Tab-separated table of C-alpha atoms in Angstrom:
chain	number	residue	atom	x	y	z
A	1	UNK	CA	-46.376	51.781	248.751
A	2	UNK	CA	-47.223	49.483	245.709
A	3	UNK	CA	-46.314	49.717	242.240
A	4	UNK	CA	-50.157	50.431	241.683
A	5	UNK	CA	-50.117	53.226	244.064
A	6	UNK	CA	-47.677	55.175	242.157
A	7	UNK	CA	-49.074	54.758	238.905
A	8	UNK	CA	-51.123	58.614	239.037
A	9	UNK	CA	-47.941	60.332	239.539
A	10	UNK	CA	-46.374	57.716	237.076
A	11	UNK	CA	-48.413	58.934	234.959
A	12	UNK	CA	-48.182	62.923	235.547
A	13	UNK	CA	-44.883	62.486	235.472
A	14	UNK	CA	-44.633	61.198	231.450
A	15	UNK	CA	-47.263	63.425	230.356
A	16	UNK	CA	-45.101	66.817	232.123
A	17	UNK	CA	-41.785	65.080	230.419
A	18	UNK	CA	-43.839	64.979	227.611
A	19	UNK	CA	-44.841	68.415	227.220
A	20	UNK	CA	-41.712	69.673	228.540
A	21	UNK	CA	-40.300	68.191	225.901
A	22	UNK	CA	-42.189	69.586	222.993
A	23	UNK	CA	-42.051	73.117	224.270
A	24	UNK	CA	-38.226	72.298	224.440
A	25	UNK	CA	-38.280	71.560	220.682
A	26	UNK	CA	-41.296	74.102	219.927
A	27	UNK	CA	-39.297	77.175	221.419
A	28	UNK	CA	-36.583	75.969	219.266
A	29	UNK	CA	-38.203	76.682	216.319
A	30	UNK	CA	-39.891	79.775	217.533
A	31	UNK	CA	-39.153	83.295	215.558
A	32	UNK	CA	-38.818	84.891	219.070
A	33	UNK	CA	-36.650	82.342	220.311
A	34	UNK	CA	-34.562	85.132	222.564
A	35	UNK	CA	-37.668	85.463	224.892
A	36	UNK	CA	-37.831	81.786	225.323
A	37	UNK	CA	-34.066	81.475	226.625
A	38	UNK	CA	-34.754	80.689	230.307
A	39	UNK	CA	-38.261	78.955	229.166
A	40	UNK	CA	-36.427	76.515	227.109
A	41	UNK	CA	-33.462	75.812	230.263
A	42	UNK	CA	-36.065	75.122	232.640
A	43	UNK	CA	-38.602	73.014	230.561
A	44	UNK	CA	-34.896	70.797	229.883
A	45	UNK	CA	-34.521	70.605	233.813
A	46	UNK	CA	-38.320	69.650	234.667
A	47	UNK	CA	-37.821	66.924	231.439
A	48	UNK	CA	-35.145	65.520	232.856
A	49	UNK	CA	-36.084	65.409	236.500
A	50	UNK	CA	-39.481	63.571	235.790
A	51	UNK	CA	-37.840	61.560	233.853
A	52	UNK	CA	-35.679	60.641	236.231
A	53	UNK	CA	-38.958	59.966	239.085
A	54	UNK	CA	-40.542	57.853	236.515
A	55	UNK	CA	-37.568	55.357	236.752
A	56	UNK	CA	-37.504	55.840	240.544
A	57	UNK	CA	-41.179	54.855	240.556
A	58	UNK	CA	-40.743	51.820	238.292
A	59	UNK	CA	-38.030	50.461	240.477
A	60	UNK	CA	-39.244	51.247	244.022
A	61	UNK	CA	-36.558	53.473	244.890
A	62	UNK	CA	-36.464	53.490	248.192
A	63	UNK	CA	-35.672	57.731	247.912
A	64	UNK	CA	-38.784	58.105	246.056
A	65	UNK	CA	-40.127	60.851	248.518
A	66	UNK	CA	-37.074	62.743	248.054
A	67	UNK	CA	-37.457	62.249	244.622
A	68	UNK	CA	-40.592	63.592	244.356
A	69	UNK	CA	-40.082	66.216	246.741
A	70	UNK	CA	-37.642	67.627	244.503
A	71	UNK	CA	-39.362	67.060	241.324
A	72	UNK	CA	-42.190	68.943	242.436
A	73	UNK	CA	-40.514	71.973	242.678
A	74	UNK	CA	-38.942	72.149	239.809
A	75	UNK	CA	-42.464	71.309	237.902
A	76	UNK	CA	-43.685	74.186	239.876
A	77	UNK	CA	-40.565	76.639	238.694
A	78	UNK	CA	-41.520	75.353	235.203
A	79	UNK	CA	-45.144	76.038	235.207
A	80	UNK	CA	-43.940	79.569	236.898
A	81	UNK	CA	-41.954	80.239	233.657
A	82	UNK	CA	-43.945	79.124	231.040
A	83	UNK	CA	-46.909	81.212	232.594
A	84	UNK	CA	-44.890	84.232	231.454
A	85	UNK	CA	-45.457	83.486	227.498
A	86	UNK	CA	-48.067	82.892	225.640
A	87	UNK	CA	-47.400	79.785	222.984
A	88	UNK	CA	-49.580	77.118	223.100
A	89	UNK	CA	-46.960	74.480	224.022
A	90	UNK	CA	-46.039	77.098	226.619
A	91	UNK	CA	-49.653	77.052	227.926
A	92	UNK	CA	-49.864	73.384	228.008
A	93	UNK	CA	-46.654	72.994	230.040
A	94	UNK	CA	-48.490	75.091	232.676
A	95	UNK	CA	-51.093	72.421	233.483
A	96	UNK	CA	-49.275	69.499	233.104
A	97	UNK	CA	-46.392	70.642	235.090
A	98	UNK	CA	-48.635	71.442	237.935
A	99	UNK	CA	-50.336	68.344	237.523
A	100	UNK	CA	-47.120	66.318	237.895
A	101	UNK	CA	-45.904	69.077	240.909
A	102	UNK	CA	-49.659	67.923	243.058
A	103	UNK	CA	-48.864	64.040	241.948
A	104	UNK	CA	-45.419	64.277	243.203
A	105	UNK	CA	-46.364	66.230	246.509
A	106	UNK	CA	-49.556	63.825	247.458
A	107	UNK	CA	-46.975	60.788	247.358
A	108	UNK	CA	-44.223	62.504	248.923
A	109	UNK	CA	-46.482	64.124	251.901
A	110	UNK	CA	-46.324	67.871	251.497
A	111	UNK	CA	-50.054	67.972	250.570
A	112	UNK	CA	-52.576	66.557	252.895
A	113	UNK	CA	-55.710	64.348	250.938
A	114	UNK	CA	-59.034	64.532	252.974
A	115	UNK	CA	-61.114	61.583	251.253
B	1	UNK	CA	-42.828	62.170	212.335
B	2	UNK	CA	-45.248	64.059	214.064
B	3	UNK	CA	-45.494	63.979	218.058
B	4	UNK	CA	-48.303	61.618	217.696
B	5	UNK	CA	-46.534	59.249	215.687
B	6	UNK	CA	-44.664	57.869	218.357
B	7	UNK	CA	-47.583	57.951	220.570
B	8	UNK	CA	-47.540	53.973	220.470
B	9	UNK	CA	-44.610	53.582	220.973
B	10	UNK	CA	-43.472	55.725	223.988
B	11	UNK	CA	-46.240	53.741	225.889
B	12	UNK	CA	-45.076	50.426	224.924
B	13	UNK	CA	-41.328	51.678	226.528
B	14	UNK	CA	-43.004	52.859	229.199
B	15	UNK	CA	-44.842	49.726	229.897
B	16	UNK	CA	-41.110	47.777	229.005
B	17	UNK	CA	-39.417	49.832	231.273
B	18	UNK	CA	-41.994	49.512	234.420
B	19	UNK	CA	-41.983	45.617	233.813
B	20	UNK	CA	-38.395	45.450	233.487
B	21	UNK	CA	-37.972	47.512	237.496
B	22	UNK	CA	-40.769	45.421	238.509
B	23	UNK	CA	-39.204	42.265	237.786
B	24	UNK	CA	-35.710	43.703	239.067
B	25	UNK	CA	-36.557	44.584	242.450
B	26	UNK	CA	-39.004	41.222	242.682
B	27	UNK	CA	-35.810	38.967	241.460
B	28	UNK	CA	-34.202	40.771	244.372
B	29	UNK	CA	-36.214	39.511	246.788
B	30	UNK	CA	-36.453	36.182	245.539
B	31	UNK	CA	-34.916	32.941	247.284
B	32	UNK	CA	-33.287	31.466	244.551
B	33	UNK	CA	-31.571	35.010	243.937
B	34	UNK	CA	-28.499	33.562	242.341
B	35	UNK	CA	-30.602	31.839	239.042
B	36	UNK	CA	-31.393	35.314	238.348
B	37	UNK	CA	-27.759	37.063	238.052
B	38	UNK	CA	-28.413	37.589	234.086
B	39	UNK	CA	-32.246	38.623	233.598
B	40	UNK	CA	-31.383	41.492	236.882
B	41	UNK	CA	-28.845	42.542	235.178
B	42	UNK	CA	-30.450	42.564	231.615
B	43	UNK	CA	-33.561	43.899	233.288
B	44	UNK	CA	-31.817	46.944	234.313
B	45	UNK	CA	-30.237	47.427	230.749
B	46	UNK	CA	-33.730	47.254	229.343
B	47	UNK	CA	-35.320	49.455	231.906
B	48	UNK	CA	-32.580	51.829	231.069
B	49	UNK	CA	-32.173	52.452	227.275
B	50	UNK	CA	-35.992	52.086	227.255
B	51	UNK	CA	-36.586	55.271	229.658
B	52	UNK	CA	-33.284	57.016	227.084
B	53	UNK	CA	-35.740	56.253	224.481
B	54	UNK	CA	-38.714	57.751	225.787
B	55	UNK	CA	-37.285	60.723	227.043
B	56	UNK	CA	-35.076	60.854	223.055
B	57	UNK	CA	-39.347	60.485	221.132
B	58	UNK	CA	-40.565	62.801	223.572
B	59	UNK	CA	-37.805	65.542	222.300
B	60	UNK	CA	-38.237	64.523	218.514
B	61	UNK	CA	-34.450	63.705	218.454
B	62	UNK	CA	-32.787	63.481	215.173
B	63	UNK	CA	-31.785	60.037	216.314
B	64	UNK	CA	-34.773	58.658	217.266
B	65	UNK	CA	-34.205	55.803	214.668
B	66	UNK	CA	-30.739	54.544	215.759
B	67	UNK	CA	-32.031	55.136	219.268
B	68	UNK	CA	-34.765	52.721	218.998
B	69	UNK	CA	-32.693	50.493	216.467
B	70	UNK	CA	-30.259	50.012	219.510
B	71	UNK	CA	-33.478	49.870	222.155
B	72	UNK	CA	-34.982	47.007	220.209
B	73	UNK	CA	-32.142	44.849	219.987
B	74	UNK	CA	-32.001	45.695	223.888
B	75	UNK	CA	-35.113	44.630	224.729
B	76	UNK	CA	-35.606	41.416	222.738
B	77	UNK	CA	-32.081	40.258	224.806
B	78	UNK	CA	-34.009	40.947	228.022
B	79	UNK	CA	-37.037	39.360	226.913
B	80	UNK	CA	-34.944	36.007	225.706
B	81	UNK	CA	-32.991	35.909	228.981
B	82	UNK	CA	-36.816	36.413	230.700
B	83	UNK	CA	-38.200	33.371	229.190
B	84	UNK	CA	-35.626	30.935	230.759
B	85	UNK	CA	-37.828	31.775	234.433
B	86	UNK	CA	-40.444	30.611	235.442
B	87	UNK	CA	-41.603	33.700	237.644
B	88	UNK	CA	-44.756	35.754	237.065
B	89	UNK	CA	-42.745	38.803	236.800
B	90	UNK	CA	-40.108	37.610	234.494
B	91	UNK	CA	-43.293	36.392	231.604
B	92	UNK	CA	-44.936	39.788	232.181
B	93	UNK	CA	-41.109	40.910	231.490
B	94	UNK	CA	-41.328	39.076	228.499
B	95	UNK	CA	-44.474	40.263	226.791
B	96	UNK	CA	-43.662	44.043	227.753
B	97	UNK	CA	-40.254	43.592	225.777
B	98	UNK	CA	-41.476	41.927	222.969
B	99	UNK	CA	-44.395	44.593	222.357
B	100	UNK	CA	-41.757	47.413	223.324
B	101	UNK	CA	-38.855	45.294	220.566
B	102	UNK	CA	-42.230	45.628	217.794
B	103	UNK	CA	-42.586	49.317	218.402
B	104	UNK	CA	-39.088	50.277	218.073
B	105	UNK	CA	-38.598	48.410	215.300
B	106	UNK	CA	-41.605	49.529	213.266
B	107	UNK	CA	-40.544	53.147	213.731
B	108	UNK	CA	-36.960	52.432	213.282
B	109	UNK	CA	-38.034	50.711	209.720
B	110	UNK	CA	-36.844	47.120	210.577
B	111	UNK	CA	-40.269	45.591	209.995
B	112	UNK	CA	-42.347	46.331	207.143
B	113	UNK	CA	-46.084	46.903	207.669
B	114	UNK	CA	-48.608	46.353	204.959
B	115	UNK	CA	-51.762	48.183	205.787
C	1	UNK	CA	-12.738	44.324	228.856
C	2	UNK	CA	-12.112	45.513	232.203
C	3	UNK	CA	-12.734	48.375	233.503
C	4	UNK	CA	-9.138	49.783	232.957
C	5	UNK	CA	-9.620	48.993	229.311
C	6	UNK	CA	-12.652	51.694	229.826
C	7	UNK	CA	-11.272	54.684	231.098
C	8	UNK	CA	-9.894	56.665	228.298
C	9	UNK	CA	-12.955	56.356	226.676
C	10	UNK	CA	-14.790	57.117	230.016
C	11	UNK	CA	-12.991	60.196	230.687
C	12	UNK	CA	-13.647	61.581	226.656
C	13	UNK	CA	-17.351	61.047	227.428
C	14	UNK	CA	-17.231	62.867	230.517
C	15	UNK	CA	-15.224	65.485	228.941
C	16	UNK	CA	-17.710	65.543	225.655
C	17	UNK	CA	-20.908	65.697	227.737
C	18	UNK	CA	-19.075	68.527	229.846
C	19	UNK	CA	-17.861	70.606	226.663
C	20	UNK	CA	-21.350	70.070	225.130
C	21	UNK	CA	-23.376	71.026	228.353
C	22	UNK	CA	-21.154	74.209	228.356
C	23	UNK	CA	-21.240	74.944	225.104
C	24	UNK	CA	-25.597	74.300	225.848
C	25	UNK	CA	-25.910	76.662	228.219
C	26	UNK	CA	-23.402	79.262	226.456
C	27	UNK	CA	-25.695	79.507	223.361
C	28	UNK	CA	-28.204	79.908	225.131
C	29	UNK	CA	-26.956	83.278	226.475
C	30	UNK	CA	-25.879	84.269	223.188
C	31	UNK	CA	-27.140	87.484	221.894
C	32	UNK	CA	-27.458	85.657	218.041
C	33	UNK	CA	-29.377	82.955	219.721
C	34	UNK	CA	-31.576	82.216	216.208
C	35	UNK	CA	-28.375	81.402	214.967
C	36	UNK	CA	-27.652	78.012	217.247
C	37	UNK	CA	-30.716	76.563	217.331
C	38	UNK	CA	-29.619	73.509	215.863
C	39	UNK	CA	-26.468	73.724	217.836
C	40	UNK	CA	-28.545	74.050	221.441
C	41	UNK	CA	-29.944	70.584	220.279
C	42	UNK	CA	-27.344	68.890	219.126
C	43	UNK	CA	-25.439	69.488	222.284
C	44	UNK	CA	-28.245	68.483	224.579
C	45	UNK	CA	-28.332	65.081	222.246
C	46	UNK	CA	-24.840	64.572	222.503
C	47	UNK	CA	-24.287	65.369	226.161
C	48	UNK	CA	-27.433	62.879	226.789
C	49	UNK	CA	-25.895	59.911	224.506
C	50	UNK	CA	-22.323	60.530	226.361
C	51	UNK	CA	-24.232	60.294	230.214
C	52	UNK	CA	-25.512	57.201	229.337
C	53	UNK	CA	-22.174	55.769	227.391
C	54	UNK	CA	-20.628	56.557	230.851
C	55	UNK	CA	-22.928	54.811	233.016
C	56	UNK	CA	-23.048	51.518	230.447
C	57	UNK	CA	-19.394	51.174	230.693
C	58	UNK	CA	-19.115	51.637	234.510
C	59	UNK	CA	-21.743	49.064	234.731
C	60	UNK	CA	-20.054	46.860	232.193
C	61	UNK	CA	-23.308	46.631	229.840
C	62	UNK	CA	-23.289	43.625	227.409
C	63	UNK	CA	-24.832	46.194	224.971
C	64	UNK	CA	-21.415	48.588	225.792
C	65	UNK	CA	-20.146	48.227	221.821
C	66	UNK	CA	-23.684	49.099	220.756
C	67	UNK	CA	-24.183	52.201	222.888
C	68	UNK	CA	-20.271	53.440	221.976
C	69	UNK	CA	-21.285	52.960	217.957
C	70	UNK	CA	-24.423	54.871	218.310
C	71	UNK	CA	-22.562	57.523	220.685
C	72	UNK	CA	-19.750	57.828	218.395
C	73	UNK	CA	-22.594	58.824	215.433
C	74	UNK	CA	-24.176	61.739	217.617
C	75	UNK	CA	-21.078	63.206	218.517
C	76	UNK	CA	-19.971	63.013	214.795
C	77	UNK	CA	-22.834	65.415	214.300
C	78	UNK	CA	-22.523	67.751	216.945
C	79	UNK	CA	-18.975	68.112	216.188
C	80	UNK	CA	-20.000	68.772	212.760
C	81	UNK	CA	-22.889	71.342	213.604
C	82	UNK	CA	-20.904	73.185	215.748
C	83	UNK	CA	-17.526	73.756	213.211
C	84	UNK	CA	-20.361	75.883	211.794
C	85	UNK	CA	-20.198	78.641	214.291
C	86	UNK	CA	-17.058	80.514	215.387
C	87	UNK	CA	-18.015	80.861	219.099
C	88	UNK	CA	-15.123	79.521	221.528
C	89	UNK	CA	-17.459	77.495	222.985
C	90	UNK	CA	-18.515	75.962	220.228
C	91	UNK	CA	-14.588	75.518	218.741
C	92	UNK	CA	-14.350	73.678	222.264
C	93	UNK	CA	-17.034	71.239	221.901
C	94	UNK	CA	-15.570	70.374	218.089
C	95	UNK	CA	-12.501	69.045	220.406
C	96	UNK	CA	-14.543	67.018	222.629
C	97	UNK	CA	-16.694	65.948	220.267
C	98	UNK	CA	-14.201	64.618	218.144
C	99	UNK	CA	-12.030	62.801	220.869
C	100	UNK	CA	-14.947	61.176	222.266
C	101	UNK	CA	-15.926	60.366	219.146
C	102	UNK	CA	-12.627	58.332	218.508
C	103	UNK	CA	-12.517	57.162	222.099
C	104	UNK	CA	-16.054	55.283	220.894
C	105	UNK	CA	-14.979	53.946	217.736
C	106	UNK	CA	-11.983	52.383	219.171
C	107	UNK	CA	-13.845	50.403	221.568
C	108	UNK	CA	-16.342	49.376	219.319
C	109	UNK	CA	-14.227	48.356	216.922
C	110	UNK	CA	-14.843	50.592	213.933
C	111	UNK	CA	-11.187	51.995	213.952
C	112	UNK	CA	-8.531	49.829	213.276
C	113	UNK	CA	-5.655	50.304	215.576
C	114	UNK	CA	-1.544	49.648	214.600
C	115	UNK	CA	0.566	49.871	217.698
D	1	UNK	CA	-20.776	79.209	240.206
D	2	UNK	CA	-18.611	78.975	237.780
D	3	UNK	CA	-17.835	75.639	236.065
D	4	UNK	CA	-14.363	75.528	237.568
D	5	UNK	CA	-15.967	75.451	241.284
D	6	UNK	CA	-18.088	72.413	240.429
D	7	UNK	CA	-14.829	70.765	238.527
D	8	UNK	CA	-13.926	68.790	242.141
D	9	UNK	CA	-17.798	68.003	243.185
D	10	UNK	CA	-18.292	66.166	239.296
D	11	UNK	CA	-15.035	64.045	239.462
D	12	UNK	CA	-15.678	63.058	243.087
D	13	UNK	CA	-19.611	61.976	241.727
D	14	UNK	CA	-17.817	60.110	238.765
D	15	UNK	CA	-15.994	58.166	240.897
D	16	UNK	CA	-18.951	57.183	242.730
D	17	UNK	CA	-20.715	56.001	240.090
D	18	UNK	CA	-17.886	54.483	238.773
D	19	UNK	CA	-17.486	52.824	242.639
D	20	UNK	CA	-21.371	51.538	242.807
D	21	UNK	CA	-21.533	50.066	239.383
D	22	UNK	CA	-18.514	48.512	239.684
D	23	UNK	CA	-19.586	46.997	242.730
D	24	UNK	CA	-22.997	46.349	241.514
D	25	UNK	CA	-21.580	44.214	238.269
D	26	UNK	CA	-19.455	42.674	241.212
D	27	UNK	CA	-21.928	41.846	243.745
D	28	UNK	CA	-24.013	40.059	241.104
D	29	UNK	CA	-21.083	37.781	240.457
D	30	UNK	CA	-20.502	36.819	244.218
D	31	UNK	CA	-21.472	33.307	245.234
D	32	UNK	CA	-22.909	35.002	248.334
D	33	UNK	CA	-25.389	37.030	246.579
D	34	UNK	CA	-28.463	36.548	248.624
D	35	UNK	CA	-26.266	39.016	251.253
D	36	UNK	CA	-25.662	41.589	248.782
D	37	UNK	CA	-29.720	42.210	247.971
D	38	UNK	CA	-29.773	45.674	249.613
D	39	UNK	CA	-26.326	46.514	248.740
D	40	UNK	CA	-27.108	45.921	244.796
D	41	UNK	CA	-30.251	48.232	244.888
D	42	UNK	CA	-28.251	50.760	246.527
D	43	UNK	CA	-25.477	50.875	244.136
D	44	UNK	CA	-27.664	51.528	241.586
D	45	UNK	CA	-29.666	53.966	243.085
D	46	UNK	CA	-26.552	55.717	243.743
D	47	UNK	CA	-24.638	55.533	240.167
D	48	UNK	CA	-28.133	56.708	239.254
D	49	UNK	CA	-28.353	60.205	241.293
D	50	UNK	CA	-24.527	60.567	240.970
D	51	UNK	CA	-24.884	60.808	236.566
D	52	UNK	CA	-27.521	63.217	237.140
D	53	UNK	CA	-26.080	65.126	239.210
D	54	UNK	CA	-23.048	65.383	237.116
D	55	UNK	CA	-25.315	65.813	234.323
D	56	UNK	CA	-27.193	69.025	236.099
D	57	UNK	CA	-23.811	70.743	237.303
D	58	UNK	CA	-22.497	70.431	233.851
D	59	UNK	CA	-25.224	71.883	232.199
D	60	UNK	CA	-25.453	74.499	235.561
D	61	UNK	CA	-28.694	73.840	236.272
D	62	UNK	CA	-30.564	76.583	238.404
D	63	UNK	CA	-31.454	73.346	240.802
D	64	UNK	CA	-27.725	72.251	241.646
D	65	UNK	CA	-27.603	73.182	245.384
D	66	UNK	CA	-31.194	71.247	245.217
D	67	UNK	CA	-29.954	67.803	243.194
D	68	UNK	CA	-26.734	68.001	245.242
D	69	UNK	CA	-28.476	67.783	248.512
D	70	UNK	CA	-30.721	64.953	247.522
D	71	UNK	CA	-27.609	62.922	245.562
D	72	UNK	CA	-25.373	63.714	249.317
D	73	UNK	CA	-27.987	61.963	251.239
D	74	UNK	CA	-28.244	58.886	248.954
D	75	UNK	CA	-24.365	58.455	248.591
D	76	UNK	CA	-24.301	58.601	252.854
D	77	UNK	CA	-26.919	56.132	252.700
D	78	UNK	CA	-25.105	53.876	250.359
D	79	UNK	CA	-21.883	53.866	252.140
D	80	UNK	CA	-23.672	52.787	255.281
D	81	UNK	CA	-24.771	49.690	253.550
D	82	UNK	CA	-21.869	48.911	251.872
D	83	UNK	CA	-20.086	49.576	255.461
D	84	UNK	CA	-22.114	46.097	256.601
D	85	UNK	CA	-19.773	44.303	253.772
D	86	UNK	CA	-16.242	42.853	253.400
D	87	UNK	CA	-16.026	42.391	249.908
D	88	UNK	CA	-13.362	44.850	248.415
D	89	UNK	CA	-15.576	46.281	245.839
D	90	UNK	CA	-17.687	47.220	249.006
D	91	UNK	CA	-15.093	48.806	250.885
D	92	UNK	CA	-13.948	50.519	247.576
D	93	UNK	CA	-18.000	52.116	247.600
D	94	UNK	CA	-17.969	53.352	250.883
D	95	UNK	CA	-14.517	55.926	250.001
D	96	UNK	CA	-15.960	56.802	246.821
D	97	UNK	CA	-19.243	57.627	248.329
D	98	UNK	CA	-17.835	59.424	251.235
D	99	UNK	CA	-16.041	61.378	249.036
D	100	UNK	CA	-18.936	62.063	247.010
D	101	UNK	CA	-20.875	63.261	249.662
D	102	UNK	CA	-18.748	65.258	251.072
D	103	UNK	CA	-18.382	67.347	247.681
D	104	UNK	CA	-22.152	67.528	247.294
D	105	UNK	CA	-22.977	68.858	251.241
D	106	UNK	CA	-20.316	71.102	250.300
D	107	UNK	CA	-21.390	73.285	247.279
D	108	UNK	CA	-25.408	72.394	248.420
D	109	UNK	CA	-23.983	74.369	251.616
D	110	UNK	CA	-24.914	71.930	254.238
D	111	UNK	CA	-21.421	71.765	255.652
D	112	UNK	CA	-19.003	75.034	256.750
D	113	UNK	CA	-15.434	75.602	255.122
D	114	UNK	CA	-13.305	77.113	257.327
D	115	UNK	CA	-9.950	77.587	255.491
């Protein structure tokens, strides 16, 4: 697979870190933090993971679809939790976890494309 | 510094650190391998502090200036060792590290910017 | 420096990102979460900075006195943030904090040693 | 899991990366690099999964048995290639990988105890 092929899920990827990311920091700050507890562990996790694939991708890993395989499911166990509260940054985690979760699995072959 | 603030410069270590693989895993396939000990090497380096500094903007870390203080100084080595190849992937190396060095530095207050 | 040279401050780092990781995940099943909210980041920060110390100096990075300095600043802070709270986890991570801390300076030269 | 249980899987994964960047830094110094191609990438890809799976078992994340899996199969993959060498630093790897397997198939439950 070429570098441009990867570039979607590239992509996906930074924008999920991304959000991840500021829902980390947002839930931080939140009044209600206490609800958030597992929220904030598991948007860490999905961060750090897609993180991690980014790199893989840049360098051609040759364990990308392992990689991905596994960062999938944690973007999907991310976008599980955050469905459960209502913030905005919580909200926007949703999509662009499952975004990164379909990116990952059409590269690493759990998800069949029909052009 | 808002989350769109660093906007500019997350991509431009994004684009530093997918150069930087790039030209790792091409100087690892090159024939004249051994002229390229010192920009793999570097490469790496730069590929890795720049994805530490991504991940660091994206989390609005309270060291986001000495972060990209350090990343800069990391990425204009890389680009420097880059310019003593000749290969296509070590001068796209070169430009990515230089734009990625610029960002840092202009949120890490190095360079002044008249408007 | 050689590797030997390395592994005191090596093993502080792993023991720093450990303590703060613990301490991380202990807060966050604290009943007075609201409390350590700057403490939950602070020990993600520092256990991140100490990861990558770890892996520069196993790889020998030209950039290792840099990364120590900058290291040796975040855990500073956490150690600082957490002698706020009275949790044992937190009185842990002051340690760790601290020796790391020292372990960095050492090697990058802003403690003077007399043997 | 307690922390305690994972204290043996994170100090065999430490020396592993330890092992593959040392041997990394190594191979890019041998005169007979061209050789060594496969064996660099492999190094790094395995320092790389072995600090985040330390990372993730010292901040207990709810993916360990996951990460572990995925860093077990890269470590056996890495001693195999390092196996194909005679360089010491190689034959240092392929222990410290070993090793690091082993610990990994052995919390992610791929392998039986019988005591």
């Amino acid at each position: 697979m070429t570098r441009i092929q990867y570039q979607e899920c590239i992509d996906a990827c930074i924008k999920c870190m991304n959000a991840c990311n500021y829902s980390y920091v947002s839930s931080l700050k939140e009044y209600d933090l206490a609800a958030l507890r597992e929220s904030i562990r598991l948007d860490r996790e999905c961060a750090d993971i897609c993180s991690f694939a980014v790199q893989a991708m840049t360098r051609q890993s040759p364990f990308v679809v392992e990689i991905l395989r596994l960062c999938a499911e944690i973007c999907e166990r991310c976008a599980d939790e955050s469905s459960r509260h209502m913030q905005t940054h919580c909200q926007e985690c949703i999509d662009a976890c499952r975004s990164a979760a379909l990116a990952c699995r059409l590269i690493s072959g759990a998800v069949e494309v029909y052009a």
